[in-house]
Structures are given as C-alpha cells and as structure tokens.
Tab-separated table of C-alpha atoms in Angstrom:
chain	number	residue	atom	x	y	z
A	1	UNK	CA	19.767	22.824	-2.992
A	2	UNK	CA	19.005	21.013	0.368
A	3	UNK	CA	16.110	22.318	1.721
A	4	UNK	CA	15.757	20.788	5.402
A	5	UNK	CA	12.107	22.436	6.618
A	6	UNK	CA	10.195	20.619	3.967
A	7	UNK	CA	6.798	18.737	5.412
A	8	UNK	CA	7.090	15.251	6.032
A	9	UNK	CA	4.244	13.252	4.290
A	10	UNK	CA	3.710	9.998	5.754
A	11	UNK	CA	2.905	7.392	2.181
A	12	UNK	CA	4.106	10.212	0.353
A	13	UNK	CA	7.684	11.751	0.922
A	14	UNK	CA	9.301	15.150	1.859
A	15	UNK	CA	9.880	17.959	-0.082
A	16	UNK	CA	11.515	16.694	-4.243
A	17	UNK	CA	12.144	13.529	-2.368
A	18	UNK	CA	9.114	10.960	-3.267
A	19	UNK	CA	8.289	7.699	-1.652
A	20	UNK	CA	8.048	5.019	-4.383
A	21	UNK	CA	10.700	6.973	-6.675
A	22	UNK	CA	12.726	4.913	-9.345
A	23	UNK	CA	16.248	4.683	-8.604
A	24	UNK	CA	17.754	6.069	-11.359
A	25	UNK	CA	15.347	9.022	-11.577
A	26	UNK	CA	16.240	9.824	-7.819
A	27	UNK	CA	20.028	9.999	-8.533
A	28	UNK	CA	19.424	12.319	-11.610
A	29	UNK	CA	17.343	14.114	-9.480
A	30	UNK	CA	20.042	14.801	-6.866
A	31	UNK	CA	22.638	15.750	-9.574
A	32	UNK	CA	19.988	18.244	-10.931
A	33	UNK	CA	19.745	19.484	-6.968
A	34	UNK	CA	23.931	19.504	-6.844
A	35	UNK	CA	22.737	17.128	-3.798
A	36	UNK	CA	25.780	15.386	-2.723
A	37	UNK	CA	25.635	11.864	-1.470
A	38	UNK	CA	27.293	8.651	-0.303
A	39	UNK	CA	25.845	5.135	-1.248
A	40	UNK	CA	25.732	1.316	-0.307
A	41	UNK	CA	24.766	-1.657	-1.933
A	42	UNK	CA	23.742	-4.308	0.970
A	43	UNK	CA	21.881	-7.806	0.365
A	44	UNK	CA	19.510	-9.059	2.997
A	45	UNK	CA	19.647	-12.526	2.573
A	46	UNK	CA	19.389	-15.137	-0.524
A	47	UNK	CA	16.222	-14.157	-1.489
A	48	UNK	CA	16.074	-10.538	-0.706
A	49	UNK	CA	16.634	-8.074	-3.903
A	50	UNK	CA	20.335	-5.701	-3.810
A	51	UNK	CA	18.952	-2.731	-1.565
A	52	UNK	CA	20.556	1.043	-2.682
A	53	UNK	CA	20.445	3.174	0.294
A	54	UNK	CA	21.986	6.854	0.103
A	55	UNK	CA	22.881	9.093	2.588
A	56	UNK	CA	22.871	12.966	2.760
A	57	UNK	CA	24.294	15.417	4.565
A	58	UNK	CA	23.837	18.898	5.915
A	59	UNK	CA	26.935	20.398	5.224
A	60	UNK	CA	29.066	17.350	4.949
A	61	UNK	CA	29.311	16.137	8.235
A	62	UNK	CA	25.772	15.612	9.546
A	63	UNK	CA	23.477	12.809	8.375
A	64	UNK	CA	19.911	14.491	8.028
A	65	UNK	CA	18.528	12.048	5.604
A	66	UNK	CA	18.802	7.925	4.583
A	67	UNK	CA	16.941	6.739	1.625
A	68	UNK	CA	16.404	2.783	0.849
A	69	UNK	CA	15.726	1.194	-2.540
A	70	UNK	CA	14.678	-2.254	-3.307
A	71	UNK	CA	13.666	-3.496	-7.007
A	72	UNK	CA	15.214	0.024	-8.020
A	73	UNK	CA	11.951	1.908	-6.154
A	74	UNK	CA	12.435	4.371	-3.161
A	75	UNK	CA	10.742	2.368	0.283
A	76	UNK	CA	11.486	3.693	3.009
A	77	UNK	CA	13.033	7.556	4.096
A	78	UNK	CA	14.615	8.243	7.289
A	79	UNK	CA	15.146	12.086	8.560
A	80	UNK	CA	17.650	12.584	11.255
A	81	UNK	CA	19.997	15.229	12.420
A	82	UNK	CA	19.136	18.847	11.509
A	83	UNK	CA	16.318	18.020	10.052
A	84	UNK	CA	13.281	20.691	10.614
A	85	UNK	CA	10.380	19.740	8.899
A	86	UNK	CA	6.966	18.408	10.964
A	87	UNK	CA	4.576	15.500	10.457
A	88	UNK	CA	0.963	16.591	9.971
A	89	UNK	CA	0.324	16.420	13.409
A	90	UNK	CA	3.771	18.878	13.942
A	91	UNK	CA	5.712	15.892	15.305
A	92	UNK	CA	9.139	16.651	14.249
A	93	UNK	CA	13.270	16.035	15.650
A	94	UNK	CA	12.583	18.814	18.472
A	95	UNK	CA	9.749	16.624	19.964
A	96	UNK	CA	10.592	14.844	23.172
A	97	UNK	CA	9.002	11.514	22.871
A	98	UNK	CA	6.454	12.331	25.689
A	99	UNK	CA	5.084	14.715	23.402
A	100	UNK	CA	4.661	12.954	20.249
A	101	UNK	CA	2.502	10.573	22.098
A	102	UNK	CA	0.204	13.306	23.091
A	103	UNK	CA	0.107	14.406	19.914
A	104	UNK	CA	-0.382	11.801	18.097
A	105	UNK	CA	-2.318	8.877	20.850
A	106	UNK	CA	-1.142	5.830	17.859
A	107	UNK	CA	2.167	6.101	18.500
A	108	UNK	CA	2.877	2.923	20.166
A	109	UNK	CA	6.193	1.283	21.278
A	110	UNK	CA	7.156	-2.074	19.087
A	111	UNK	CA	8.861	-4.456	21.543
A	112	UNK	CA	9.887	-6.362	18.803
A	113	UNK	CA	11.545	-3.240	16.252
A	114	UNK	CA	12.151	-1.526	19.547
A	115	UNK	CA	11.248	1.720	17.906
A	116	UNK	CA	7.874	3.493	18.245
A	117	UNK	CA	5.171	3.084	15.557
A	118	UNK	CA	2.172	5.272	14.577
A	119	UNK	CA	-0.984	4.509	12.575
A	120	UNK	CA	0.052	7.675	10.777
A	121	UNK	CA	1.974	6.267	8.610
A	122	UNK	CA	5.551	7.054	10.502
A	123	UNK	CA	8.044	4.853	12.716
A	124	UNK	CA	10.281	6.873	15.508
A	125	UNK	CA	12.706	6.718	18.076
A	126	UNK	CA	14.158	8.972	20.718
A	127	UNK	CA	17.477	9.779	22.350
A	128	UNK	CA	17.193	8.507	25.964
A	129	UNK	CA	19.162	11.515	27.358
A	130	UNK	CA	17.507	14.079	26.073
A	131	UNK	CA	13.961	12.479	25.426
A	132	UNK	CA	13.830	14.376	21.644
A	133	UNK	CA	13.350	11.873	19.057
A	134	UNK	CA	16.447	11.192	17.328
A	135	UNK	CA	14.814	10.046	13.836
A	136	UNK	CA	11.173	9.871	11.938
A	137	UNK	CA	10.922	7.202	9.003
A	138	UNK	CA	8.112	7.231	6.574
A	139	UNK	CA	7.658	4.806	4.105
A	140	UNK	CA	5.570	2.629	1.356
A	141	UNK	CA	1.857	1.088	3.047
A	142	UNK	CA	3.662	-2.084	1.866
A	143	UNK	CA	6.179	-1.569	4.782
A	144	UNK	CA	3.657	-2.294	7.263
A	145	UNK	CA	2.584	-5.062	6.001
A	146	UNK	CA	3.697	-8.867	7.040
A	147	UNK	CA	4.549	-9.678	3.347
A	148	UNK	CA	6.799	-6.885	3.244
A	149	UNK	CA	10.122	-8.907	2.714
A	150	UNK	CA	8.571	-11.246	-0.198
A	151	UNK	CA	9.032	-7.982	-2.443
A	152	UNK	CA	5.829	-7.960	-3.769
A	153	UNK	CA	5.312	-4.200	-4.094
C-alpha cells in the first residue's frame, strides 16, 4: 500500500522507496506493495545510458511520485501532488516558498535549473499562484556533482 506521509530523507529516500535502488528490485518491490505504475524509457543523448522513470499515483489520477533510473540504479525521486511527508527541517508540499527559505537559509534559487536548491540535499520549486511548492526532489550526492552526466556513479 501507498503510504503518502512517509519522511523524506535527503541521500537516502522516502518511506520502502530507496535512493540508489536496483531497477529490477524496485519493480518487484512495487508488485509486492500492489503499487501501480506507469513507465518510460527516454535516452538523453548518444552517450547517455536508457533512463527508466516510473510514475505513481494517488488514486489513479494524481501524480504524487516520479522515480528515475540510470545504469538500472534509482537517482533521483521527485514527490508532488498529495504528497504529505516533511524534510528534516519540516519543509514539505504545504510550504509556501517564503517559508522554506526561512527554514532552511541554503535554499537558494538556480538561475540556470530555474528551480531552488538546498545544501540539504533537496531541489524545489513552487507554484507562482499560490506560493506552496509544487514539488521536492531528493537524490544521489552524485547528482550534485558536475560529472553527473558522465555516469560514473
């Protein structure tokens, strides 16, 4: 069963979902759960390995959680939508972005990513209307690192 209030780790994971999970583990894993799920295989250019990603829904309509898989290992998680569970530092989808600056003072906007990126260990962006963020991704260390893309992880 889904369970949507699990802790976010940043490095770590959320909940039976682990950061640095093989591929084919992960899928049993979901089957085990009765997760349901819907999956593509994209290619990021000549040299970059077949990425898995898999999305999950709340009750089949709303997308609460993305997970992406290079060289068959979980990277990078994205939590979205109904999600409820908090950061460390209780950052979580309710949190206008205002906020989650105060409460954590490394969250920094990327001009580049346009997104907003903490020393924590977490990446986030908000809905302008409303100011709540509208997503939290954790990942690998090896995400924040320049030689990311050579696949060397």
């Amino acid at each position: 069963m889904l369970d949507l209030t699990t802790p976010i780790i940043p490095y770590e994971g959320t909940g039976i979902f682990k950061l640095n999970a093989h591929y084919n583990d992960f899928k049993k894993l979901l089957e085990v759960e009765k997760i349901s799920y819907n999956e593509e295989v994209r290619k990021y250019g000549d040299k970059s390995p077949q990425w898995n990603i898999l999305w999950i829904y709340d009750d089949g309509e709303n997308e609460v959680m993305e997970f992406f898989f290079a060289k068959g290992r979980l990277f990078k998680i994205i939590l979205k939508g109904n999600f409820k569970g908090n950061l460390p530092n209780g950052v979580n989808l309710d949190t206008t972005i205002d906020d989650a600056k105060k409460m954590d003072s490394t969250l920094k906007f990327n001009d580049w990513e346009e997104i907003f990126e903490s020393q924590n260990g977490y990446w986030v962006d908000y809905d302008e209307e409303t100011k709540k963020l509208s997503w939290i991704t954790i990942f690998i260390p090896a995400a924040e690192s320049d030689d990311f893309y050579n696949y060397n992880w």
